[in-house]
């Protein structure tokens, strides 16, 4: 019965230890100590040869029972430890779906880009191609082919940035007209957006760098009525159905006849207000029938073809469209200002 006593002690100690064990390593150590190659229970089983044969079945049964009982306990503890690990892992990986997301700032389009895109949309839907030209431009295209002869006041160095004697920063987008007529045959229907430069002081309505969009249509039987219809469609698409255009006689060297084009005041819809200085109209662009001299200089037969052209300042359009009163706001790059504008 010495073995029985030994068994009882092993079991008691094992149970006491089991109650203390708190991790897998502890459990493995206990398992090894009891049932490893040199484990207490293993050795006990091996020592059965020393007890009388008739006692062996009983002894074997007793060892088996203790092994079974302890194994069950150890397996249960193993399960609990595994469950606890799993819980910890889940807690570690838990995602709080109610947590506010990080603020990711998104960029906005600049109001100039917005109106430029809107205008390109209007004109391309009417069948215009979009063409670009260089900002550093030859005198030839910027002035000569636009029928602005030498000694014309527009060439004055006070207005024009000269790079060299015959190279300027383009003062308008009109030179793209000449570049296009010299390389394409009528029918021509183009718009040319881009930056232009003039030696102006910065104030609420002037900047040495600004943006224009040029329009040019050349074909057979192109008339001033086509010009008026095109500009009316543009005005209405951008500013609403109740807006129309008014043409006032004017002068540009590259058009004949020429017109200053007004829009129904977008602020008061024609009633008269501060924005339109009580007239109900606001001046927005220059236009006219392409001067036959310009057509001829650009290699187009002015007896067969006629054309119209227009030039719009994009800052002016953006300011009217978004109610901006100081042009400087468009160039300062203040994100608080710029983030207010959206396409609609
Ligand atoms: N180029 C002119 C300017 O910068 C604007 C302009 C007027 C363009 C009449 C045109 C036009 O095409 O026909 O002030």
Coordinates of C-alpha atoms and ligand atoms in Angstrom, one line a residue:
X1 CA 0.0 0.0 0.0
X2 CA 3.0 2.2 -0.1
X3 CA 2.3 2.9 -3.8
X4 CA -1.2 3.9 -3.0
X5 CA 0.1 6.4 -0.5
X6 CA 2.6 7.7 -3.1
X7 CA -0.1 8.0 -5.7
X8 CA -2.3 10.0 -3.3
X9 CA 0.6 12.3 -2.5
X10 CA 1.3 12.9 -6.2
X11 CA -2.3 13.6 -6.9
X12 CA -2.7 16.0 -4.0
X13 CA 0.4 17.9 -4.9
X14 CA -0.5 18.0 -8.5
X15 CA -4.0 19.3 -7.7
X16 CA -2.6 22.0 -5.4
X17 CA -0.2 23.0 -8.1
X18 CA -2.9 23.0 -10.8
X19 CA -4.8 25.6 -8.7
X20 CA -1.7 27.9 -8.8
X21 CA -0.8 27.5 -12.5
X22 CA -1.6 30.6 -14.5
X23 CA 0.0 30.0 -17.9
X24 CA 0.9 27.4 -20.5
X25 CA 4.5 27.1 -19.5
X26 CA 3.5 26.2 -15.9
X27 CA 1.0 23.6 -17.2
X28 CA 3.6 22.1 -19.6
X29 CA 6.1 21.9 -16.7
X30 CA 3.6 20.1 -14.5
X31 CA 2.7 17.7 -17.3
X32 CA 6.4 16.9 -17.8
X33 CA 6.9 16.4 -14.1
X34 CA 4.0 13.9 -13.9
X35 CA 3.9 12.2 -17.2
X36 CA 7.2 12.9 -19.0
X37 CA 9.7 10.2 -19.7
X38 CA 11.0 10.5 -16.1
X39 CA 7.7 11.8 -14.8
X40 CA 6.5 10.8 -11.3
X41 CA 3.5 8.8 -12.7
X42 CA 5.6 7.3 -15.4
X43 CA 8.2 6.0 -13.0
X44 CA 5.5 4.7 -10.7
X45 CA 3.9 2.8 -13.5
X46 CA 7.3 1.4 -14.4
X47 CA 7.9 0.3 -10.8
X48 CA 4.8 -2.0 -10.9
X49 CA 7.1 -4.9 -11.7
X50 CA 8.2 -4.8 -8.1
X51 CA 4.8 -5.4 -6.6
X52 CA 3.3 -8.8 -6.2
X53 CA 1.6 -10.1 -9.4
X54 CA -1.8 -10.4 -7.8
X55 CA -1.8 -6.7 -6.7
X56 CA -0.8 -5.5 -10.1
X57 CA -4.2 -5.2 -11.8
X58 CA -5.5 -3.2 -8.9
X59 CA -2.4 -1.0 -8.8
X60 CA -2.5 -0.4 -12.5
X61 CA -6.2 0.6 -12.3
X62 CA -5.4 3.0 -9.5
X63 CA -2.6 4.7 -11.5
X64 CA -4.9 4.8 -14.6
X65 CA -7.6 6.5 -12.6
X66 CA -5.2 9.1 -11.2
X67 CA -3.7 9.7 -14.7
X68 CA -7.2 10.1 -16.1
X69 CA -8.3 12.4 -13.4
X70 CA -5.2 14.6 -13.6
X71 CA -5.3 14.6 -17.4
X72 CA -8.9 15.8 -17.3
X73 CA -8.0 18.6 -15.0
X74 CA -5.0 19.6 -17.0
X75 CA -7.0 19.6 -20.2
X76 CA -9.7 21.7 -18.6
X77 CA -7.0 24.2 -17.4
X78 CA -5.5 24.1 -20.9
X79 CA -8.9 25.0 -22.4
X80 CA -9.3 27.9 -19.9
X81 CA -5.9 29.3 -20.7
X82 CA -6.6 29.1 -24.4
X83 CA -9.9 30.8 -24.0
X84 CA -8.3 33.6 -21.9
X85 CA -5.5 34.0 -24.6
X86 CA -8.2 34.3 -27.3
X87 CA -10.1 36.9 -25.3
X88 CA -6.9 38.9 -24.8
X89 CA -6.2 38.7 -28.5
X90 CA -9.7 39.9 -29.4
X91 CA -9.4 42.7 -27.0
X92 CA -6.1 43.7 -28.5
X93 CA -7.5 43.7 -32.0
X94 CA -10.9 45.2 -31.2
X95 CA -11.9 48.0 -33.5
X96 CA -14.1 50.7 -32.1
X97 CA -16.4 51.4 -35.0
X98 CA -17.8 54.4 -33.3
X99 CA -14.4 56.1 -33.1
X100 CA -14.4 59.3 -35.2
X101 CA -12.1 58.9 -38.3
X102 CA -8.9 60.9 -38.7
X103 CA -9.5 64.1 -40.5
X104 CA -8.0 63.8 -44.0
X105 CA -8.0 67.2 -45.7
X106 CA -9.1 67.0 -49.4
X107 CA -8.0 69.5 -52.0
X108 CA -10.5 71.8 -53.7
X109 CA -10.4 73.2 -57.2
X110 CA -9.4 76.9 -57.4
X111 CA -12.3 79.1 -58.4
X112 CA -10.3 80.1 -61.6
X113 CA -10.0 76.4 -62.5
X114 CA -13.7 75.9 -61.7
X115 CA -14.9 78.6 -64.1
X116 CA -12.4 77.6 -66.7
X117 CA -13.7 74.0 -66.6
X118 CA -17.3 75.2 -66.7
X119 CA -16.6 77.5 -69.7
X120 CA -14.6 74.8 -71.5
X121 CA -17.6 72.5 -70.9
X122 CA -20.0 75.0 -72.4
X123 CA -17.8 75.6 -75.5
X124 CA -16.8 72.1 -76.1
X125 CA -20.5 71.1 -76.0
X126 CA -21.0 73.6 -78.8
X127 CA -18.3 71.9 -80.9
X128 CA -15.2 74.0 -80.0
X129 CA -11.7 72.4 -79.7
X130 CA -9.5 73.4 -76.9
X131 CA -6.1 74.8 -78.0
X132 CA -3.2 76.2 -76.0
X133 CA -0.3 78.4 -76.9
X134 CA 2.9 79.5 -75.2
X135 CA 3.0 82.1 -72.5
X136 CA 6.4 83.4 -73.7
X137 CA 5.4 84.6 -77.1
X138 CA 6.9 86.2 -80.2
X139 CA 6.0 89.8 -80.8
X140 CA 4.9 88.5 -84.2
X141 CA 2.0 86.5 -82.8
X142 CA 1.2 88.7 -79.8
X143 CA 1.1 91.9 -81.8
X144 CA 2.0 91.9 -85.5
X145 CA -0.4 89.2 -86.7
X146 CA -3.1 90.7 -84.4
X147 CA -2.8 93.9 -86.4
X148 CA -1.2 95.8 -83.6
X149 CA 1.5 97.6 -85.5
X150 CA 4.8 98.9 -84.3
X151 CA 4.3 102.1 -82.2
X152 CA 0.8 101.0 -81.2
X153 CA 0.3 102.1 -77.5
X154 CA -0.6 98.4 -76.6
X155 CA 3.1 97.6 -77.1
X156 CA 4.2 100.1 -74.6
X157 CA 6.7 98.6 -72.2
X158 CA 4.5 100.0 -69.4
X159 CA 1.9 97.4 -70.3
X160 CA 4.1 94.6 -71.7
X161 CA 6.8 92.5 -70.1
X162 CA 9.6 92.2 -72.7
X163 CA 11.9 89.2 -72.6
X164 CA 13.8 90.3 -75.6
X165 CA 13.2 92.9 -78.4
X166 CA 10.9 90.5 -80.2
X167 CA 9.8 88.2 -77.3
X168 CA 7.2 89.1 -74.7
X169 CA 5.1 87.5 -72.0
X170 CA 1.9 87.3 -73.9
X171 CA -0.4 90.2 -73.0
X172 CA -3.5 88.3 -74.1
X173 CA -4.6 84.9 -75.5
X174 CA -5.3 86.3 -78.9
X175 CA -1.9 85.2 -80.4
X176 CA -3.3 81.6 -80.2
X177 CA -5.8 82.8 -82.9
X178 CA -2.9 83.5 -85.3
X179 CA -1.1 80.3 -84.4
X180 CA -4.2 78.3 -85.1
X181 CA -5.2 80.0 -88.4
X182 CA -1.6 79.5 -89.7
X183 CA -1.8 75.8 -89.0
X184 CA -5.4 74.8 -89.5
X185 CA -7.8 75.3 -92.4
X186 CA -11.4 76.5 -91.9
X187 CA -13.8 75.6 -90.5
X188 CA -12.1 76.5 -87.2
X189 CA -13.8 76.5 -83.9
X190 CA -11.5 76.9 -80.9
X191 CA -11.2 78.2 -77.4
X192 CA -7.8 78.9 -75.8
X193 CA -7.6 79.3 -72.0
X194 CA -4.4 80.4 -70.4
X195 CA -2.3 82.8 -68.4
X196 CA -1.5 86.3 -69.6
X197 CA 0.7 89.0 -68.3
X198 CA 0.6 92.8 -68.0
X199 CA 2.8 95.2 -66.1
X200 CA -0.1 96.3 -63.9
X201 CA 0.1 97.2 -60.2
X202 CA -1.8 94.8 -57.9
X203 CA -5.2 96.1 -56.7
X204 CA -8.7 94.9 -56.2
X205 CA -9.3 94.5 -60.0
X206 CA -5.7 94.2 -61.4
X207 CA -2.9 91.7 -61.3
X208 CA 0.2 91.4 -63.4
X209 CA -0.8 87.7 -64.1
X210 CA -4.3 86.8 -64.9
X211 CA -6.3 84.4 -67.1
X212 CA -8.2 84.7 -70.3
X213 CA -10.1 82.5 -72.6
X214 CA -10.0 83.3 -76.3
X215 CA -12.6 82.1 -78.8
X216 CA -12.2 81.9 -82.5
X217 CA -14.6 80.7 -85.2
X218 CA -13.7 80.9 -88.9
X219 CA -15.8 79.5 -91.7
X220 CA -18.0 80.4 -94.6
X221 CA -20.9 82.8 -93.7
X222 CA -19.9 83.3 -90.1
X223 CA -21.8 86.4 -88.9
X224 CA -22.1 88.6 -85.9
X225 CA -25.4 86.9 -85.2
X226 CA -23.4 83.6 -84.6
X227 CA -21.2 85.5 -82.3
X228 CA -24.2 86.9 -80.3
X229 CA -25.9 83.5 -80.2
X230 CA -22.7 81.8 -79.0
X231 CA -22.1 84.4 -76.2
X232 CA -25.7 84.3 -75.2
X233 CA -25.5 80.5 -74.7
X234 CA -22.3 80.9 -72.7
X235 CA -23.8 83.6 -70.5
X236 CA -26.9 81.6 -69.8
X237 CA -25.1 78.4 -69.1
X238 CA -22.9 80.1 -66.6
X239 CA -25.2 82.7 -65.0
X240 CA -28.8 81.5 -65.7
X241 CA -31.5 81.7 -68.3
X242 CA -32.5 85.3 -67.5
X243 CA -29.1 86.6 -68.5
X244 CA -28.5 88.1 -71.9
X245 CA -25.7 90.0 -73.7
X246 CA -25.6 93.6 -74.9
X247 CA -23.1 94.6 -77.5
X248 CA -21.6 98.2 -77.5
X249 CA -19.5 99.4 -80.3
X250 CA -15.8 99.4 -79.5
X251 CA -12.4 99.1 -81.1
X252 CA -9.8 96.3 -81.2
X253 CA -7.2 96.2 -83.9
X254 CA -7.9 92.5 -84.6
X255 CA -11.6 92.8 -85.1
X256 CA -13.8 94.8 -87.3
X257 CA -16.5 95.7 -86.2
X258 CA -15.6 95.3 -82.5
X259 CA -17.8 95.2 -79.5
X260 CA -17.6 95.4 -75.7
X261 CA -20.0 92.8 -74.5
X262 CA -22.1 93.3 -71.3
X263 CA -24.1 90.8 -69.4
X264 CA -27.3 91.4 -67.5
X265 CA -26.1 92.2 -64.0
X266 CA -25.9 88.9 -62.2
X267 CA -26.4 90.6 -58.9
X268 CA -29.6 92.6 -59.5
X269 CA -30.8 90.9 -62.7
X270 CA -30.9 94.2 -64.5
X271 CA -32.6 96.4 -61.9
X272 CA -29.6 98.4 -61.1
X273 CA -27.3 98.0 -58.1
X274 CA -23.9 98.7 -56.6
X275 CA -22.2 96.0 -58.7
X276 CA -23.4 97.4 -62.0
X277 CA -23.3 101.0 -60.8
X278 CA -27.0 101.3 -61.4
X279 CA -26.9 100.4 -65.1
X280 CA -28.2 96.8 -64.9
X281 CA -25.3 95.7 -67.1
X282 CA -21.8 94.6 -66.4
X283 CA -19.0 94.6 -69.0
X284 CA -17.3 91.2 -69.3
X285 CA -15.6 90.7 -72.5
X286 CA -14.3 92.0 -75.9
X287 CA -15.4 90.5 -79.2
X288 CA -15.9 91.2 -82.8
X289 CA -15.6 90.0 -86.4
X290 CA -12.1 88.9 -87.2
X291 CA -10.5 91.8 -89.1
X292 CA -10.0 90.7 -92.8
X293 CA -6.5 92.0 -92.5
X294 CA -5.8 89.4 -89.7
X295 CA -7.4 86.6 -91.8
X296 CA -5.1 87.5 -94.8
X297 CA -2.0 87.8 -92.6
X298 CA -2.7 84.3 -91.3
X299 CA -3.2 82.9 -94.7
X300 CA -7.0 82.7 -94.9
X301 CA -8.9 84.0 -97.9
X302 CA -11.0 86.8 -96.5
X303 CA -13.3 86.8 -99.6
X304 CA -14.3 83.2 -98.9
X305 CA -14.2 83.1 -95.1
X306 CA -15.2 85.3 -92.2
X307 CA -14.9 84.8 -88.5
X308 CA -15.7 86.0 -85.1
X309 CA -13.5 86.2 -82.0
X310 CA -13.8 87.0 -78.3
X311 CA -11.6 87.3 -75.3
X312 CA -12.9 86.8 -71.7
X313 CA -11.1 87.5 -68.4
X314 CA -11.5 84.5 -66.2
X315 CA -10.9 86.4 -62.9
X316 CA -13.8 88.7 -63.8
X317 CA -16.1 85.7 -64.5
X318 CA -15.0 84.0 -61.3
X319 CA -15.6 87.1 -59.2
X320 CA -19.1 87.6 -60.7
X321 CA -20.0 83.9 -60.4
X322 CA -18.8 83.6 -56.8
X323 CA -19.4 87.1 -55.5
X324 CA -15.7 87.8 -54.9
X325 CA -15.0 91.5 -54.6
X326 CA -11.3 91.6 -54.4
X327 CA -9.2 89.9 -57.1
X328 CA -6.2 89.6 -54.7
X329 CA -8.1 86.8 -52.9
X330 CA -7.7 84.7 -56.0
X331 CA -3.9 84.8 -55.9
X332 CA -3.1 84.8 -52.2
X333 CA -3.6 81.1 -51.8
X334 CA -5.4 81.3 -48.4
X335 CA -6.9 77.9 -47.9
X336 CA -9.7 79.2 -45.7
X337 CA -10.9 81.3 -48.7
X338 CA -10.2 78.8 -51.4
X339 CA -12.0 75.9 -49.7
X340 CA -15.4 77.6 -50.0
X341 CA -15.7 77.0 -53.8
X342 CA -17.3 74.0 -55.4
X343 CA -18.7 73.1 -58.8
X344 CA -22.5 73.1 -58.8
Ligands
LIG1 N1 -7.4 90.5 -76.5 C1 -8.3 91.4 -75.9 C2 -7.7 91.9 -74.6 O1 -6.8 91.2 -74.1 C3 -9.6 90.8 -75.7 C4 -10.3 90.5 -77.0 C5 -11.2 91.5 -77.5 C6 -10.1 89.4 -77.6 C7 -11.8 91.2 -78.7 C8 -10.8 89.1 -78.8 C9 -11.7 90.1 -79.3 O2 -10.7 88.0 -79.5 O3 -12.3 89.8 -80.5 O4 -8.1 92.8 -74.0

